[in-house]
Coordinates of C-alpha atoms and ligand atoms in Angstrom, one line a residue:
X1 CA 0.0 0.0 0.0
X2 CA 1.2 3.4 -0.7
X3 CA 2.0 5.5 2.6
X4 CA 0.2 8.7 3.1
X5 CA 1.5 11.4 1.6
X6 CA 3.3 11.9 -2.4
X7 CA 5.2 14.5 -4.2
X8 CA 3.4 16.6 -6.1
X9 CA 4.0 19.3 -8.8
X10 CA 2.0 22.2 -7.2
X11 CA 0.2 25.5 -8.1
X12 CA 0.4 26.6 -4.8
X13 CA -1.4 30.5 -5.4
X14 CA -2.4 32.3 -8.0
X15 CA 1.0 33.7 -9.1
X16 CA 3.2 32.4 -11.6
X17 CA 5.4 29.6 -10.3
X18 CA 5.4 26.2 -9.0
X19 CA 6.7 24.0 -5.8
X20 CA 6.9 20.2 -5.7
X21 CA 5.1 19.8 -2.4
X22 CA 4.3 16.9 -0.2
X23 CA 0.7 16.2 -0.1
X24 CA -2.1 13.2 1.0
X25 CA -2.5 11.2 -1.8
X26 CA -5.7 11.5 -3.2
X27 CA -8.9 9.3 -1.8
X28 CA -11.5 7.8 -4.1
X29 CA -14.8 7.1 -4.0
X30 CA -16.6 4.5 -5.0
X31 CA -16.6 5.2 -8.6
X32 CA -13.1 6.1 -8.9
X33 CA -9.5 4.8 -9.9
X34 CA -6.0 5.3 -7.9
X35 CA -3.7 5.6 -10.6
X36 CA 0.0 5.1 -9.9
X37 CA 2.0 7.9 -12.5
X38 CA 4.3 6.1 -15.0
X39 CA 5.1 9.1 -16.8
X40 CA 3.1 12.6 -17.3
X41 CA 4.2 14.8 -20.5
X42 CA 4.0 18.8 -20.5
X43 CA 1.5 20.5 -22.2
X44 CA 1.9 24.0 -23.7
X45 CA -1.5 24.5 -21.5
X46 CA 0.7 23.8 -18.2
X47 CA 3.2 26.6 -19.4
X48 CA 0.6 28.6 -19.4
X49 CA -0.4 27.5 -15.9
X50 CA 3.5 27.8 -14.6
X51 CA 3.1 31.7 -16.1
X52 CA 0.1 32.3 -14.7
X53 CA -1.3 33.9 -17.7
X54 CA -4.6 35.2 -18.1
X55 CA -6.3 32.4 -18.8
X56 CA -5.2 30.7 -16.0
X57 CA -6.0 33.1 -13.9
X58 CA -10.0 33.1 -14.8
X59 CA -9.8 29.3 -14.8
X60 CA -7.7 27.8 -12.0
X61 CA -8.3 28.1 -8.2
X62 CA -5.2 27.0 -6.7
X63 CA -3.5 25.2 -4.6
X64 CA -3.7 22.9 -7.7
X65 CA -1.8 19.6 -9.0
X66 CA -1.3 20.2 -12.5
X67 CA -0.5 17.7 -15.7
X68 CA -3.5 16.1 -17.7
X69 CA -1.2 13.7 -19.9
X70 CA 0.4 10.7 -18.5
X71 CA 0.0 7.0 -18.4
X72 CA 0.2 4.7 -15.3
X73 CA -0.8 1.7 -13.6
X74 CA -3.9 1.4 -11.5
X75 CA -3.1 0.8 -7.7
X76 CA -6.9 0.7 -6.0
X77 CA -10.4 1.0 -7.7
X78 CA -13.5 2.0 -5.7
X79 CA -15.7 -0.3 -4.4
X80 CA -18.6 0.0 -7.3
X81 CA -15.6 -0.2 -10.2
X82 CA -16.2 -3.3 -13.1
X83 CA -13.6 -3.8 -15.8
X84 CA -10.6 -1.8 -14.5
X85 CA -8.3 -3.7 -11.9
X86 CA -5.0 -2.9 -10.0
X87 CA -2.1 -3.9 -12.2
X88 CA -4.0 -2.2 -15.2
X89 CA -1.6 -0.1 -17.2
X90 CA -4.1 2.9 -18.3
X91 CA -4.4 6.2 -19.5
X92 CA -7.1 8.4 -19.6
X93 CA -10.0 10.9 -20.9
X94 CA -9.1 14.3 -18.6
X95 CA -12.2 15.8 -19.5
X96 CA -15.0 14.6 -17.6
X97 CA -18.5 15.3 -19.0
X98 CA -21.7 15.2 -17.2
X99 CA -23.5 13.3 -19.0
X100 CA -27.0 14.7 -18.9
X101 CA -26.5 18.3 -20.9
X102 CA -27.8 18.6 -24.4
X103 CA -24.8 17.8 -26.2
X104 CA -23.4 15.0 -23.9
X105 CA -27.1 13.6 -24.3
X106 CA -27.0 13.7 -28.1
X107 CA -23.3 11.7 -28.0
X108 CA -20.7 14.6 -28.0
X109 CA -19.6 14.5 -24.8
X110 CA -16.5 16.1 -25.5
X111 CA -18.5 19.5 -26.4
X112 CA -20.1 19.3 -22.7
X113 CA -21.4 22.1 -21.3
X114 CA -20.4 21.1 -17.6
X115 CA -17.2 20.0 -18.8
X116 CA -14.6 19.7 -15.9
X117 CA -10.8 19.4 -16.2
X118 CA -8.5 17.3 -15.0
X119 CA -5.6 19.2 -13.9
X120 CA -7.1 22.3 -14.5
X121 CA -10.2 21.9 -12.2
X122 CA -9.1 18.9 -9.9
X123 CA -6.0 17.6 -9.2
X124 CA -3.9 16.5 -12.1
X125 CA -1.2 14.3 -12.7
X126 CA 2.0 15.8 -12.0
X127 CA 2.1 13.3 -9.0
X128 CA 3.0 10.2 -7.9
X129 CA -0.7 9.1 -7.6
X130 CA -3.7 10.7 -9.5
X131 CA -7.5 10.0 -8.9
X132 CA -9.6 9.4 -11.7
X133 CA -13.3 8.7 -12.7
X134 CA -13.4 4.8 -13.7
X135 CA -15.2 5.9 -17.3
X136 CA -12.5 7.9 -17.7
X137 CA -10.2 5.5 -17.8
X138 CA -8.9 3.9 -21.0
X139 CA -6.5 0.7 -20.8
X140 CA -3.8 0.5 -22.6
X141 CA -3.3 -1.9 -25.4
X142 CA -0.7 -3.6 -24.0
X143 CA 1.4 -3.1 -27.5
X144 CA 1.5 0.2 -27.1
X145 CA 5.1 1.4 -25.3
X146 CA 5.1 3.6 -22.3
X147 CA 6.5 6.6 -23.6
X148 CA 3.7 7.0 -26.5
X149 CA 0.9 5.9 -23.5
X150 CA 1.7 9.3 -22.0
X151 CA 0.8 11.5 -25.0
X152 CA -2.1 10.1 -25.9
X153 CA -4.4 13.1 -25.4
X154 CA -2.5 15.4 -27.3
X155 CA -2.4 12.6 -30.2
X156 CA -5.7 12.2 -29.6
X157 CA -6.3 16.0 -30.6
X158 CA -4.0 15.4 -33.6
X159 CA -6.0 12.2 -34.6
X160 CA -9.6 14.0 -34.1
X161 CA -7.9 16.8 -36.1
X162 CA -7.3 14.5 -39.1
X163 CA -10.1 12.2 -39.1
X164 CA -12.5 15.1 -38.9
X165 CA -13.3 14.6 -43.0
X166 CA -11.9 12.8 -45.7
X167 CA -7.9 12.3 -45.4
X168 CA -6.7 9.4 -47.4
X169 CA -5.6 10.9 -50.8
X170 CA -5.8 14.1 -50.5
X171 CA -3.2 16.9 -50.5
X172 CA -3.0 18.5 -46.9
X173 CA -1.2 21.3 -45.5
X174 CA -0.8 21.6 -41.6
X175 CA 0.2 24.8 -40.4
X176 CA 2.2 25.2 -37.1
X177 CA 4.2 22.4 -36.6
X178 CA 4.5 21.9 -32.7
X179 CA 4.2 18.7 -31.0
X180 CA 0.2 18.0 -32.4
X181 CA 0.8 19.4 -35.8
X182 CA 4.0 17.0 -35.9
X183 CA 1.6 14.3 -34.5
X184 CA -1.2 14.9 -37.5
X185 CA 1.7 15.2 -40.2
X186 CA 2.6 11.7 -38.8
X187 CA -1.4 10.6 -38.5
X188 CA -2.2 12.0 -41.5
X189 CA 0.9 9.8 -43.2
X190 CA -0.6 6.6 -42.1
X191 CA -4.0 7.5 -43.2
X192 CA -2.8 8.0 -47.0
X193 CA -2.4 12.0 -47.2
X194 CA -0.4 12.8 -49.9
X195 CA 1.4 15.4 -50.6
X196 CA 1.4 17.5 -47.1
X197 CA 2.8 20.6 -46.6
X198 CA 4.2 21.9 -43.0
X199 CA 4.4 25.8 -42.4
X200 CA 6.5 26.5 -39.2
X201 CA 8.8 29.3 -38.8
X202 CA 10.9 27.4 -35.8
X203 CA 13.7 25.7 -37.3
X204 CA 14.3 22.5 -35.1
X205 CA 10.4 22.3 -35.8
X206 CA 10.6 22.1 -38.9
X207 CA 13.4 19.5 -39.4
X208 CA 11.0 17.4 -37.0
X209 CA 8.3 18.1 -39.7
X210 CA 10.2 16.1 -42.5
X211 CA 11.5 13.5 -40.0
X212 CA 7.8 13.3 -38.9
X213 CA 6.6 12.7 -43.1
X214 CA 5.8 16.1 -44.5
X215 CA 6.7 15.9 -48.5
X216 CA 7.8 19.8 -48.3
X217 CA 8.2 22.0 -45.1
X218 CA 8.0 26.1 -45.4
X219 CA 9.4 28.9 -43.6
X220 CA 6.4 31.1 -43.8
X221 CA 8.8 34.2 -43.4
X222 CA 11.4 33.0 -46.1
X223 CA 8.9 32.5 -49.2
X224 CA 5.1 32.9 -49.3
X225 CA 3.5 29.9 -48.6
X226 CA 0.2 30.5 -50.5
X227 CA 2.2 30.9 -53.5
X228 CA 4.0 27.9 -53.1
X229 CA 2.0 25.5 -52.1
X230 CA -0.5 26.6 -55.3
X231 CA 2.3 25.8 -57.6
X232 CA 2.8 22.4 -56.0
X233 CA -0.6 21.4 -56.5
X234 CA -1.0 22.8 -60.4
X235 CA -2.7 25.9 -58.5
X236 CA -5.2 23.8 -57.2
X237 CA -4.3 24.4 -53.4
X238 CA -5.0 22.1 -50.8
X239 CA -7.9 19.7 -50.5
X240 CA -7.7 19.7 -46.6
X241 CA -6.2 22.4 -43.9
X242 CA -4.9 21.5 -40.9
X243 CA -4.9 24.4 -38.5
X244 CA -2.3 23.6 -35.2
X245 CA -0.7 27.1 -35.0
X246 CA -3.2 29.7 -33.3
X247 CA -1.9 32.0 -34.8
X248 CA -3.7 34.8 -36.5
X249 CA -1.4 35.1 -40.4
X250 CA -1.2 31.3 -40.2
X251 CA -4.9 30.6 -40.7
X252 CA -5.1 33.2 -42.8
X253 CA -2.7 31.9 -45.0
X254 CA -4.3 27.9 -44.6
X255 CA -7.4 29.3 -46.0
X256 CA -5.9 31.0 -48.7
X257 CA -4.1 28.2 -49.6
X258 CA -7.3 25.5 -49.5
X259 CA -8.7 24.8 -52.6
X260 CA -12.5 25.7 -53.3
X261 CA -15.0 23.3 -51.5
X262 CA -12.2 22.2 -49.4
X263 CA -12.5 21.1 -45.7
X264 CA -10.4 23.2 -43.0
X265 CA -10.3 21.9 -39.5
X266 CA -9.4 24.4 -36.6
X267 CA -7.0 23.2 -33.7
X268 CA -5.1 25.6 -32.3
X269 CA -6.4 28.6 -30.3
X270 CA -5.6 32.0 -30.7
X271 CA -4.7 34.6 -28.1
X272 CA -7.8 36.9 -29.5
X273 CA -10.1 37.4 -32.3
X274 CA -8.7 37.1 -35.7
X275 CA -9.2 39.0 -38.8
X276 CA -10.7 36.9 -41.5
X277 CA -11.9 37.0 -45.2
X278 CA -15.4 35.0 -44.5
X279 CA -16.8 35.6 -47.9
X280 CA -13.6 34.7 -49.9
X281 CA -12.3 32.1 -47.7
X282 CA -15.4 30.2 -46.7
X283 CA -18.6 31.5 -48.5
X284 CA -17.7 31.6 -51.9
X285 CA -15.0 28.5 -51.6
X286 CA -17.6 26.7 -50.1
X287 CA -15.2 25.5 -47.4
X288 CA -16.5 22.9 -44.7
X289 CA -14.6 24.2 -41.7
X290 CA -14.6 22.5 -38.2
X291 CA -13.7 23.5 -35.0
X292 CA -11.7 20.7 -32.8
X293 CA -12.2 20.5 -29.5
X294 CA -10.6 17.5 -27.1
X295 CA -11.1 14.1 -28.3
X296 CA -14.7 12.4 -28.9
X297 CA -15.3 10.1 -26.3
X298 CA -14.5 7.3 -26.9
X299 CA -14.5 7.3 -30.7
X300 CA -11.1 8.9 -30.7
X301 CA -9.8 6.7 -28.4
X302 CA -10.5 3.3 -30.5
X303 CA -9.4 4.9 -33.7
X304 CA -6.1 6.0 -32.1
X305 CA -5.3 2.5 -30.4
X306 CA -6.0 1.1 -33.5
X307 CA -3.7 3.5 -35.3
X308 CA -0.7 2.7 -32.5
X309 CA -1.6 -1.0 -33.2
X310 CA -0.9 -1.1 -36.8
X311 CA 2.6 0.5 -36.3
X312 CA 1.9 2.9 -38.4
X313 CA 2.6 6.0 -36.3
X314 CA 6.2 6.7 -35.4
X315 CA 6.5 9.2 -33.0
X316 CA 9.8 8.5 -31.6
X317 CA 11.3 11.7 -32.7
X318 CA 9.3 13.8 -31.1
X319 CA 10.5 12.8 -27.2
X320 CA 13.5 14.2 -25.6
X321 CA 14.3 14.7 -21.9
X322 CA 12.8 12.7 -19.4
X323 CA 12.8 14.4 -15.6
X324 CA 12.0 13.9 -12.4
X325 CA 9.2 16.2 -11.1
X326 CA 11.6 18.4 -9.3
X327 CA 13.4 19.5 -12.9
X328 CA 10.4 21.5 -13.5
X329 CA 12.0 24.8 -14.3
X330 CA 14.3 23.1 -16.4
X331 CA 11.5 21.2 -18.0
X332 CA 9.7 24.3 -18.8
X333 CA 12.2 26.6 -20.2
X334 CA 13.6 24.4 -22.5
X335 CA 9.6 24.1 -23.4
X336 CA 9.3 27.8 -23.9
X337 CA 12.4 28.3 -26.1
X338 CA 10.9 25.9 -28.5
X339 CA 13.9 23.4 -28.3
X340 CA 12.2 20.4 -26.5
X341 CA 9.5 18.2 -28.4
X342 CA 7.6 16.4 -25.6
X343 CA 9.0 16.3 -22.1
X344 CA 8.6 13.2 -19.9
X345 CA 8.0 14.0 -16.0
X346 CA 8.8 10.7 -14.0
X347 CA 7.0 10.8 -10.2
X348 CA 7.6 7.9 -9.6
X349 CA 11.5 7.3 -10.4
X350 CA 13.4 8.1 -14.0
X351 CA 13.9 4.4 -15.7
X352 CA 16.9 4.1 -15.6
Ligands
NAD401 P1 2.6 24.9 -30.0 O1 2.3 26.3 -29.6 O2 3.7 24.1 -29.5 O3 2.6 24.8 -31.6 C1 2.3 25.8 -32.4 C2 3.3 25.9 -33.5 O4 2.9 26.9 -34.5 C3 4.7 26.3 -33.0 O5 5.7 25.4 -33.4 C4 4.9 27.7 -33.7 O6 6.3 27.9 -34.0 C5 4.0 27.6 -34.9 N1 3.7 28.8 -35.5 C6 3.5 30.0 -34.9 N2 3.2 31.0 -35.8 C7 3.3 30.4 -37.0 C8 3.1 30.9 -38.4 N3 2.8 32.1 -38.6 N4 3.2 30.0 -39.4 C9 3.5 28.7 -39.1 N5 3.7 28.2 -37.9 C10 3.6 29.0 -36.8 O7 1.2 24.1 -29.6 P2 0.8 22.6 -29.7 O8 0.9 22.0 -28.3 O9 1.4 21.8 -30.8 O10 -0.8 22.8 -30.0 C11 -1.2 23.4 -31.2 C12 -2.3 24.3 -31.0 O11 -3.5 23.6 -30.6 C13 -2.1 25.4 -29.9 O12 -2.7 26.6 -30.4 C14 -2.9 24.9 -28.7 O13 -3.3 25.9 -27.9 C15 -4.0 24.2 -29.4 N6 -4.7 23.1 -28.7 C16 -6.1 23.0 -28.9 C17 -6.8 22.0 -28.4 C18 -8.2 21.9 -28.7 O14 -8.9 21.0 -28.1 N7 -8.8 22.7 -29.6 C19 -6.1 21.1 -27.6 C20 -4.8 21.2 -27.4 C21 -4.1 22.2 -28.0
ZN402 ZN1 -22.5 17.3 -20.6

């Protein structure tokens, strides 16, 4: 049995910051899952947290565990739990829905209206033990290697991203190439895209975007990128955008460059409104444009095990360091200046 207390990776007040504290590890009820932390990766949402930007400062009410990525293996299940036991190696769904709002009720949880947070609105997983509701727990195909078991929600955005419309054969271009857009380049490979285009104006980025299977990888401030990527397709443009950037020139250059009656899907999430051409980027190009949000539960989930199964992903070059909790600051400024892919927090022990 564990004893009382574990380290956690703490939001201790609402300032920017963060203390690896001791703290009781987390009860459950009878619905709930003990999960002992394998490994937990860092989001670009928990640099926001660590800043204390303005976001997180409407949103979180610290003290707070943060981390909502990770992969570990259960330790206790609540006493009304079927189909998870101790010894399962599992991830999970952070988001937990209601259930009983309008859109959870017509089967899109994932756009609930109650929606709560895991390590955002409860305690997260930078810790060596994290509570979790048992139907938010997904078990781990047992093919699927530890290190990609702890990214599975952001590839889960990547892989919602993708399969949002039609993907195999068809020209894509994905613009912002951070850790998701490297993970749909690398999804949207194995489904049969062909020939995608990366824009991403950080260098190391985008040598991980050819590594990752983009055909051709702009700067967007070395040639323009609508030009290009029109002459690559015989000025047809792109039958599919991919937006992972958030930010404001990049999506208006992905529209630009997206042929007419083309189908856009929006990840990323810009700092404030954009300016947009509606009428000649949508209306008359009779674009089909999406907005992503989370994964669908569990829909995502299958399609993305299956994915891993097939070995058809390879994400390997996207990991770097791998820390122990109390390497935070480390962890996070080699985040910020853009030079790690995705970090691996240990709470348990580094392997060695
Ligand atoms: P990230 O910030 O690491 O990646 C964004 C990339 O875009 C960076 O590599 C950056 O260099 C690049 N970029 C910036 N300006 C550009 C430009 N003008 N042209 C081309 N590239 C440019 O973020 P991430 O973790 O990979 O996530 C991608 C986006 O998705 C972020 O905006 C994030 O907030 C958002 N997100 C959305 C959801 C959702 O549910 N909708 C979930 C997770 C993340
Ligand atoms: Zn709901």
């Amino acid at each position: 049995m564990p004893s009382a207390t574990m380290k956690a990776l703490r939001k201790p007040r609402p300032a920017p910051g963060a203390q690896v504290e001791s703290v009781p590890i987390p009860e459950i009820g009878a619905s709930d899952v003990l999960v002992r932390v394998r490994a937990a990766s860092i989001c670009g949402t928990d640099l926001h947290i660590y800043h204390w930007d303005r976001w997180s400062a409407s949103r979180l009410r610290p003290p707070l565990t943060f981390g909502h990525e990770f992969c570990g293996v259960v330790e206790k299940i609540g006493a009304d739990v079927t189909g998870v036991a101790p010894g399962d190696f599992v991830s999970a769904e952070m988001h937990i829905a209601d259930g009983v709002c309008r859109p959870c009720r017509v089967g899109q949880a994932h756009l609930c209206r109650n929606v709560k947070i895991i390590g955002i609105d409860a305690d997260g997983c930078f810790a060596e033990f994290v509570r979790i509701p048992a139907q938010n727990i997904w078990k781990v195909d047992p093919s699927i290697p530890e290190h990609y078991a702890a990214i599975l929600d952001p590839l889960g955005n990547a892989v919602h991203t993708v399969l949002s419309g039609p993907i195999s054969g068809q020209s894509v271009a994905v613009t912002g190439a951070g850790p998701i857009g490297l993970m749909a380049i690398n999804v949207a490979r194995a489904c049969g895209a062909t020939p995608i285009f990366a824009l991403e104006v950080n260098p190391r980025r985008r040598e991980l975007a050819k590594t990752m299977g983009a055909d051709e990888v702009i700067d967007p401030a070395a040639v323009d990128p609508v030009k290009r990527v029109r002459e690559a397709t015989d000025g047809e443009g792109v039958d599919v955008l991919l937006e992972m950037s958030g930010n404001e020139s990049a999506i208006q250059q992905g529209f630009e460059m997206l042929r007419p009656g083309g189908r856009a899907s929006l990840l990323g999430i810009t700092s404030q409104p954009v300016e947009f051409d509606l009428v000649a980027d949508i209306i008359f190009k009779g674009a089909t444009v999406y907005g992503i949000y989370g994964r669908k539960m569990f829909e995502t989930w299958v399609q993305m095990t299956e994915l891993l199964k097939s070995g058809k992903l390879n994400l390997d070059p996207l990991f770097n360091e791998r820390m122990p909790l109390e390497s935070f600051s480390d962890a996070f400024s080699l985040l910020e200046k853009g030079q790690a892919g995705k970090i691996l927090f240990y709470p348990n022990g580094v392997p060695a």
